[in-house]
């Protein structure tokens, strides 16, 4: 594994300069079962050594625990990292497992103050609206977010799981640096409208789950059989039952291409996402999640793999054949509203 740092790219026309691959930090303390804390902290350090500078979290990950977990690392490397966090998934006191989508001004102001305190920073580099409350005009939400920029609490704005129409409306109020949506060989719905809109507006794409939540790496074949009871992937339709078996059969081209490159299937899946920057002519910074420094090295190495036109053609049919939605309830995704 070379220690060469990855190249950088700007998020949006006026956003921060970051490494072309970021790090999704949710699983370090939330959603994916037990964590080896020492390994997770080593993964953060290794990522930074290799030029990964965009670190992604959210206030809803473990009811703020993920932000607290990351705080010491951010504090030790404040001038080297770009901190991205999110608001919108409110957790009611009576049920810590429930999430209520809120985009109203009082909640946004409460959320940003809480995130600043948990992260122990003076300003958030990239602040996302995590999910869209259709009962609140997006212009109103972004107006409040823009006020946070003027007040010095936030540097840049992002949106997650928005439609092309919502992105255009938001960008008209204040420049949006990045849109975060699921994008992988298994999830390509954003290519129809969101990607062209982002390109037109000069907005970067930050794909989450570029490894299909680990399924594209072959690390598990059936969530119900292979993952712990507290792993939320057991609730996602495409990873269980007959859907899982059908989807596992789609990975053969991925494995064949990986073998030809002397790479892993996960590296090929990531290289495909990274190459969308060239194919779709816009900045693309995927944020694969991992808790192990060795996986960080593997993921970063994917930025140096280029797939041929023939290989891209072999991978092209996969998404259309995927069985099952990415969430049991798709109404809070951009695909559910397009």
CSV table of C-alpha atoms in Angstrom, one decimal, residues 27 32-36 228 230 291:
chain,number,residue,atom,x,y,z
A,27,UNK,CA,-20.8,2.9,11.5
A,32,UNK,CA,-23.6,-1.7,12.1
A,33,UNK,CA,-23.2,-3.7,15.3
A,34,UNK,CA,-20.3,-3.7,17.8
A,35,UNK,CA,-17.3,-1.5,17.2
A,36,UNK,CA,-13.6,-1.9,18.1
A,228,UNK,CA,-25.8,-9.2,14.2
A,230,UNK,CA,-28.6,-4.8,16.0
A,291,UNK,CA,-14.0,1.0,11.0
